[in-house]
Coordinates of C-alpha atoms and ligand atoms in Angstrom, one line a residue:
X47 CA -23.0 5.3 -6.3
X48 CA -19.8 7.3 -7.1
X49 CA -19.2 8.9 -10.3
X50 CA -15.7 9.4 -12.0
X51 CA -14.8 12.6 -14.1
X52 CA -13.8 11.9 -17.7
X53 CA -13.3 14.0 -20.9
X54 CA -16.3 13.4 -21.9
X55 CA -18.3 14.0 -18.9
X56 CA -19.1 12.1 -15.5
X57 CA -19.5 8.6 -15.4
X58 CA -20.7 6.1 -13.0
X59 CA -17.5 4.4 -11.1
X60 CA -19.1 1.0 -12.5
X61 CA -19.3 2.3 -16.1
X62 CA -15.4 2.3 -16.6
X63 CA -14.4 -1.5 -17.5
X64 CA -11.6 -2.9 -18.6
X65 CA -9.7 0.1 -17.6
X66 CA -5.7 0.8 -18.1
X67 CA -4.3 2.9 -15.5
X68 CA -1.2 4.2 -16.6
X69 CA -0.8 5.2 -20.0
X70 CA -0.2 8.6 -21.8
X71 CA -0.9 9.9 -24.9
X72 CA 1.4 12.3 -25.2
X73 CA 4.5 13.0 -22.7
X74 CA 6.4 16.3 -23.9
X75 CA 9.2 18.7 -23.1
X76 CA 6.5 21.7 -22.1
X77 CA 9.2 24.5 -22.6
X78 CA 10.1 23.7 -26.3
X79 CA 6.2 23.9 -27.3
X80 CA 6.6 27.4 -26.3
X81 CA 9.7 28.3 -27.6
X82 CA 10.2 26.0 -30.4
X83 CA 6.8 25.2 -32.1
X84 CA 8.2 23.8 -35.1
X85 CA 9.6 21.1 -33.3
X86 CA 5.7 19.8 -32.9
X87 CA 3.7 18.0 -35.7
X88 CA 0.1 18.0 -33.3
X89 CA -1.2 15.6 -36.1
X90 CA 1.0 13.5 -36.1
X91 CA 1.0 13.8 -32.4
X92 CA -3.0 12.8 -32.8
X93 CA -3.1 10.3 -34.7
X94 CA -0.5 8.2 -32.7
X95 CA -2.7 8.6 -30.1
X96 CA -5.7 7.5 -32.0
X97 CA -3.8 4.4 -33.1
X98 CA -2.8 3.6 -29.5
X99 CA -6.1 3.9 -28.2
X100 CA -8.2 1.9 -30.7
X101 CA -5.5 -0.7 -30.2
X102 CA -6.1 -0.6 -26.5
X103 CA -9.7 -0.8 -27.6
X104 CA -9.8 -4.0 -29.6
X105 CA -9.1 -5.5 -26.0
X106 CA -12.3 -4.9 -24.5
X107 CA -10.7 -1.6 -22.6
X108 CA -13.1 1.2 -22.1
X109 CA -11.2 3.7 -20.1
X110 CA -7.6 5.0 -20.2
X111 CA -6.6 6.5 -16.8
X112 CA -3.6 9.6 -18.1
X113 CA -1.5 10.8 -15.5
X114 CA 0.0 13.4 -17.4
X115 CA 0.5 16.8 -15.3
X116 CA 2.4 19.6 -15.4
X117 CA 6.2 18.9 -16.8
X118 CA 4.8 16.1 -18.7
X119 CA 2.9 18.6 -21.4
X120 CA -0.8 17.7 -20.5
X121 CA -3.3 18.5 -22.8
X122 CA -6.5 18.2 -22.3
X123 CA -8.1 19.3 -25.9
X124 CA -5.3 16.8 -27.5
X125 CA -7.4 14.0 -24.9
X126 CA -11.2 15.6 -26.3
X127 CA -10.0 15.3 -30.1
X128 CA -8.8 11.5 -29.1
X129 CA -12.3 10.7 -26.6
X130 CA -14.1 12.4 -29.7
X131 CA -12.3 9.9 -32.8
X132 CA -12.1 7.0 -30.6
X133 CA -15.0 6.7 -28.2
X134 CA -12.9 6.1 -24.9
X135 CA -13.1 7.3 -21.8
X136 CA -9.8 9.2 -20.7
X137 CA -9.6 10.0 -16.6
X138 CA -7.3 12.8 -16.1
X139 CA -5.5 14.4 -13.5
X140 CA -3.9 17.5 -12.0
X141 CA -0.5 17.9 -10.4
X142 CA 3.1 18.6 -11.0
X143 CA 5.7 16.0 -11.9
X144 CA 8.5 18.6 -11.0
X145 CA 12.3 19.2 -12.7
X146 CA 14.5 16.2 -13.1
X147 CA 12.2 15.3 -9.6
X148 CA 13.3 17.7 -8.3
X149 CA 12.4 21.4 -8.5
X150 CA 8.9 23.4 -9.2
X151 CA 8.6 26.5 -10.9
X152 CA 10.0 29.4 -8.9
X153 CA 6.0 30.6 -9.3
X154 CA 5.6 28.3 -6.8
X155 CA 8.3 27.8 -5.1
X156 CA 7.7 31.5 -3.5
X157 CA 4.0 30.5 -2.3
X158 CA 2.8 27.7 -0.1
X159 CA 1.1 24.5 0.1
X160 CA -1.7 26.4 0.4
X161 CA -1.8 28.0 -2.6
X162 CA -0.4 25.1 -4.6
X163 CA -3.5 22.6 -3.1
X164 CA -5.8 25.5 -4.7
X165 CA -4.6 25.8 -8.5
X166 CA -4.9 21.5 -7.8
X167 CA -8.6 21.9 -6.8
X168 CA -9.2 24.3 -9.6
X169 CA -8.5 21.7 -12.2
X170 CA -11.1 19.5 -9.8
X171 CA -13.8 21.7 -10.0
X172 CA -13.7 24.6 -12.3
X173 CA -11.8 22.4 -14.9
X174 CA -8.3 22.0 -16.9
X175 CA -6.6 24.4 -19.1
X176 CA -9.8 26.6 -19.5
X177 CA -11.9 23.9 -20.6
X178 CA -15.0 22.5 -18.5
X179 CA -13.2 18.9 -18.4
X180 CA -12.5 18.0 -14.4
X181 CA -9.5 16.4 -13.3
X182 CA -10.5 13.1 -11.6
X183 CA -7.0 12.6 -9.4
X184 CA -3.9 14.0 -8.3
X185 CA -0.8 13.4 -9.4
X186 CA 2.5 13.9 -7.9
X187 CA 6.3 12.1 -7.6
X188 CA 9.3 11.1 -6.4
X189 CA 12.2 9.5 -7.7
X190 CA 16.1 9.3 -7.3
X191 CA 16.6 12.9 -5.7
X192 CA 14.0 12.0 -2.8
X193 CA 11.7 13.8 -1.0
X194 CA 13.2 17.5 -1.8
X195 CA 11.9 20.3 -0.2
X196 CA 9.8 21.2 -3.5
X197 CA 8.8 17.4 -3.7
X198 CA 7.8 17.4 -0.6
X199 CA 5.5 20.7 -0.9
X200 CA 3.8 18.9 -4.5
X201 CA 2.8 16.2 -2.3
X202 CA 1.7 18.4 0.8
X203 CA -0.4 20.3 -1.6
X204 CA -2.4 17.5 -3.4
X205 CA -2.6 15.7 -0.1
X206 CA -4.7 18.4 1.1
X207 CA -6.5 19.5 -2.5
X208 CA -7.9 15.2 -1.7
X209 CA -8.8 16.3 1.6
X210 CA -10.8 19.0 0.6
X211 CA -12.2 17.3 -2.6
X212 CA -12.1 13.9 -2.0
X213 CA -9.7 12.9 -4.7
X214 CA -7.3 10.6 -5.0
X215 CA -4.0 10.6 -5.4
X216 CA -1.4 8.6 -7.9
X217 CA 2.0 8.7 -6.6
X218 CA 5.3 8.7 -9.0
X219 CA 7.2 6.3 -7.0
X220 CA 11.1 5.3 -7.5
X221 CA 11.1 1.6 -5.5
X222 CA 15.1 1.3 -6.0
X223 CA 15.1 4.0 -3.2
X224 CA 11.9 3.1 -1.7
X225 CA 10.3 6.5 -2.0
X226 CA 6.8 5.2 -1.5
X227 CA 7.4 4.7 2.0
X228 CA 8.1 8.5 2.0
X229 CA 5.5 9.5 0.1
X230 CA 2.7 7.4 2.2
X231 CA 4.3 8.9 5.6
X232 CA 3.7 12.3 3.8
X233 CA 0.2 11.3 3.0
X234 CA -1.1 10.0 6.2
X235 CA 0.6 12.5 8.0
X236 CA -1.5 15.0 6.0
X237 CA -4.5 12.8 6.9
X238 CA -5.1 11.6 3.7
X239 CA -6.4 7.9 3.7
X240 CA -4.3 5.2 2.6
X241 CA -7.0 3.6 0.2
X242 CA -6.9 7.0 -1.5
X243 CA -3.5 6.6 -2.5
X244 CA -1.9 4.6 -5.6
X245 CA 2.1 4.4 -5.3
X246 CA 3.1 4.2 -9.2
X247 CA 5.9 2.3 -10.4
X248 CA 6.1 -0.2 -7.6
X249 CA 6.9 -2.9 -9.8
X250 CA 9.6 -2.0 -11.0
X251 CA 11.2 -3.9 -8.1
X252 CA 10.9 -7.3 -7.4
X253 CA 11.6 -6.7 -3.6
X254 CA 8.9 -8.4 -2.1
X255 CA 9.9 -7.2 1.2
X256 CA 9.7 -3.7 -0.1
X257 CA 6.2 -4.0 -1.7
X258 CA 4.5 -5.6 1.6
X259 CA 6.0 -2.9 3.7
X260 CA 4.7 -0.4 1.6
X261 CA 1.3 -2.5 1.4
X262 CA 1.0 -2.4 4.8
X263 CA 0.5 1.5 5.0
X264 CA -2.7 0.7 2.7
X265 CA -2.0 2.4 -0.6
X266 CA -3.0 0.5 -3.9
X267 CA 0.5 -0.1 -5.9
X268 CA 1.5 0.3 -9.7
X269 CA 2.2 -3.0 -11.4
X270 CA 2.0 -0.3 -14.0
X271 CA 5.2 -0.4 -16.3
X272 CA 5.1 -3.6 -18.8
X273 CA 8.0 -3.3 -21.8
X274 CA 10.0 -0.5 -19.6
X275 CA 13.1 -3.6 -19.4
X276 CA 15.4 -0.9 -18.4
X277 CA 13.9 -0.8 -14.9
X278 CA 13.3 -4.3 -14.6
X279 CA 12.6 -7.3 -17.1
X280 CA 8.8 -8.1 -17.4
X281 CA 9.9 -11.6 -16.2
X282 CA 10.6 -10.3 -13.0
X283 CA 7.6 -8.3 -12.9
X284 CA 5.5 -11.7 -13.6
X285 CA 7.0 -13.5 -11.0
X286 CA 6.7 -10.7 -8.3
X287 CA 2.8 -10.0 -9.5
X288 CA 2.5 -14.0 -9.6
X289 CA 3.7 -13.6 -5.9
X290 CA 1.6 -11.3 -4.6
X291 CA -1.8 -12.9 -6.5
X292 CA -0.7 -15.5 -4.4
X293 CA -0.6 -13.8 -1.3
X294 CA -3.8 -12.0 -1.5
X295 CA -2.7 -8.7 -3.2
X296 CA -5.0 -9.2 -6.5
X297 CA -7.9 -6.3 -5.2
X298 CA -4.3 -3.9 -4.4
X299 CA -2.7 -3.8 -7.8
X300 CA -3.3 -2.8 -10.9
X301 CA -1.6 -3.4 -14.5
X302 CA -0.7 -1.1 -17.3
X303 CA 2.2 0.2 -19.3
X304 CA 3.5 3.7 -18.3
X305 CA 3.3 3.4 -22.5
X306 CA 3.5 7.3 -24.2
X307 CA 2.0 7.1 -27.5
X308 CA 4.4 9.4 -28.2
X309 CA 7.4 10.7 -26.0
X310 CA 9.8 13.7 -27.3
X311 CA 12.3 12.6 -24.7
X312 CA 14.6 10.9 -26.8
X313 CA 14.6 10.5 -30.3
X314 CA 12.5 8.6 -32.0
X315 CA 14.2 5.6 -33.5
X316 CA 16.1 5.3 -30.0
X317 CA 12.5 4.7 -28.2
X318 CA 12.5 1.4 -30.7
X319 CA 15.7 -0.2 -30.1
X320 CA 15.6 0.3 -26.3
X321 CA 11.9 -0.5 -25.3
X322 CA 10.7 -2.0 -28.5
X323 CA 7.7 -3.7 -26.6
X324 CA 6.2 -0.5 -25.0
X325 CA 3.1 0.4 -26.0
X326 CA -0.8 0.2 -25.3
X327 CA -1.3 -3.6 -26.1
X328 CA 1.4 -5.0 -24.9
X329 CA 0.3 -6.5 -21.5
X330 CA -3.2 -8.0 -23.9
X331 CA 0.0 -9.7 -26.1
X332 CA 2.3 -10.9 -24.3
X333 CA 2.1 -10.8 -20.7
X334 CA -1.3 -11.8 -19.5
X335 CA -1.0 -15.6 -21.7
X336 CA 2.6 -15.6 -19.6
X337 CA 0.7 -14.6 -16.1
X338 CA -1.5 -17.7 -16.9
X339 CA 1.1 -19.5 -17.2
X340 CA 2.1 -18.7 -13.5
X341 CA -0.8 -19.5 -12.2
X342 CA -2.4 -16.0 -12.1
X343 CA -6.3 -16.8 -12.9
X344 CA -8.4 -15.1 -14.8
X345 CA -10.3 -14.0 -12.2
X346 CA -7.1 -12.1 -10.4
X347 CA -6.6 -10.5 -14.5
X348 CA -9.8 -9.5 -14.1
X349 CA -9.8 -7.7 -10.6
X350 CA -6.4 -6.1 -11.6
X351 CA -8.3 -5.0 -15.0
X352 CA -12.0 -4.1 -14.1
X353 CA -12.5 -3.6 -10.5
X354 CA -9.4 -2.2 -8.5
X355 CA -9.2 1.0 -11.2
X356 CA -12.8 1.9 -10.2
X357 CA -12.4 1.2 -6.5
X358 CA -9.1 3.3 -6.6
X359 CA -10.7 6.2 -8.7
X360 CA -14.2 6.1 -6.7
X361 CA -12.5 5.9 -3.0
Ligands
ZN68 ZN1 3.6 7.8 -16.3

């Protein structure tokens, strides 16, 4: 029996439940917490994340997976204080998101893959940020710049911190220019196995085409951005996942929100009027009832839920 890192502590792979994959309880500009402190109210910071999570909670979900990394302001003793209020478990990762997708710190830039796969496996099995908490995944990701050369060395280097850890690995995908299918050749060409890998993001197209091709290779996929209408409507999203329950894909996909419970990226009130349904509960609310409605059952809910987050973690 596999067990999964969490703040708190290992736990069996079977001990996670109803599990969200994609959500984050805090996605910040790293820089200005440096420079800029009084920019930052960590309490208020806290207790959004509190809120969030006990939201989540009143749903029957028992684990939050957090794929924040470097660029996105991880914090892992943010992620104790909120396991420590609230009681859930929060998987967490290690990895780099990278620059506009683009560039890594000149740091890194001037070393290799090498050295880059062993500050990942660090946070695996020494811990995060200088606490004993493990990083349960690798994170990486592409988007509308492609597969740079610094892109391309992020994912070289977690393929091969999996390899010698036995991780997986949550891709960052951007399906308008079908970067999964790049980041997958990247993957397997670093020997990584496909079941080890989740592509991110991939319904954010309703491309059927696209997402069996990219199914194909082996990876599990995203279904992972609910109340994000600016990349596509969550009624296309239901039909396309409606699709694919139909074609067999249930035990591939999972579904979250890509939610922040907060997000210094724009300013606050903005976040309201332009994704007003994006946050922890949303899928719970609105778009399960509407999946039923489709003819999704409540077993495929249930798979997408409770079992493929587990498999995916536990590969
Ligand atoms: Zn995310």
């Amino acid at each position: 029996m596999s067990t999964i890192e969490t703040v708190t502590g290992p736990v069996e792979a079977t001990a996670l439940g109803r599990t969200l994959c994609h959500e984050h309880l805090l996605t910040a500009s790293e820089p200005i917490r440096v420079q800029y402190p009084h920019l930052v109210d960590h309490e208020r910071e806290l207790q959004r994340a509190v809120e969030q999570v006990r939201a989540a909670m009143s749903h029957g979900v028992k684990t939050i997976v957090d794929p924040a990394c470097m660029d996105l302001n991880r914090d892992v003793r943010l992620a104790m204080r909120v396991a420590d209020e609230t009681g859930v478990q929060l998987v967490m990762a290690t990895g780099i998101y990278g620059q506009h997708y683009t560039f890594i710190p000149q740091h890194f830039q001037t070393r290799d893959e090498d050295y880059l796969a062993d500050v990942f496996v660090h946070d695996i099995e020494v811990g995060i940020q200088d606490t004993p908490v493990k990083a349960a995944f690798l994170k990486t990701a592409a988007d509308e710049p492609g597969i740079t050369p610094d892109v391309e060395k992020v994912h070289r280097a977690a393929a091969r911190a999996s390899n010698r850890t036995g991780r997986p690995i949550m891709a960052h995908s951007r399906p308008a220019s079908r970067t999964g299918l790049d980041q997958m050749r990247i993957f397997l060409e670093e020997g990584v196995p496909a079941g080890k890998v989740m592509i991110a993001h991939t319904g954010d197209t309703d491309d059927l085409d696209y997402i069996e091709e990219l199914l194909a290779l082996g990876p599990f996929i995203g279904m992972d951005r609910y109340g994000t209408e600016i990349f596509l409507p969550d009624a296309a999203r239901n039909t396309t996942l409606a699709a694919l329950c139909e074609r067999g894909y249930a035990d591939r996909m999972v579904i979250s929100q890509d939610a922040c419970a907060t997000i210094d990226w724009f300013p606050e009130e903005m976040i309201g009027q332009l994704a007003p349904n994006w946050h922890f509960t949303h899928i719970f609310e609105t778009i399960i009832p509407a999946l039923g409605e489709l003819g999704v059952s409540d077993a495929n809910i249930a798979t997408m839920l409770d079992e493929v987050p587990a498999r995916w973690l536990s590969a």
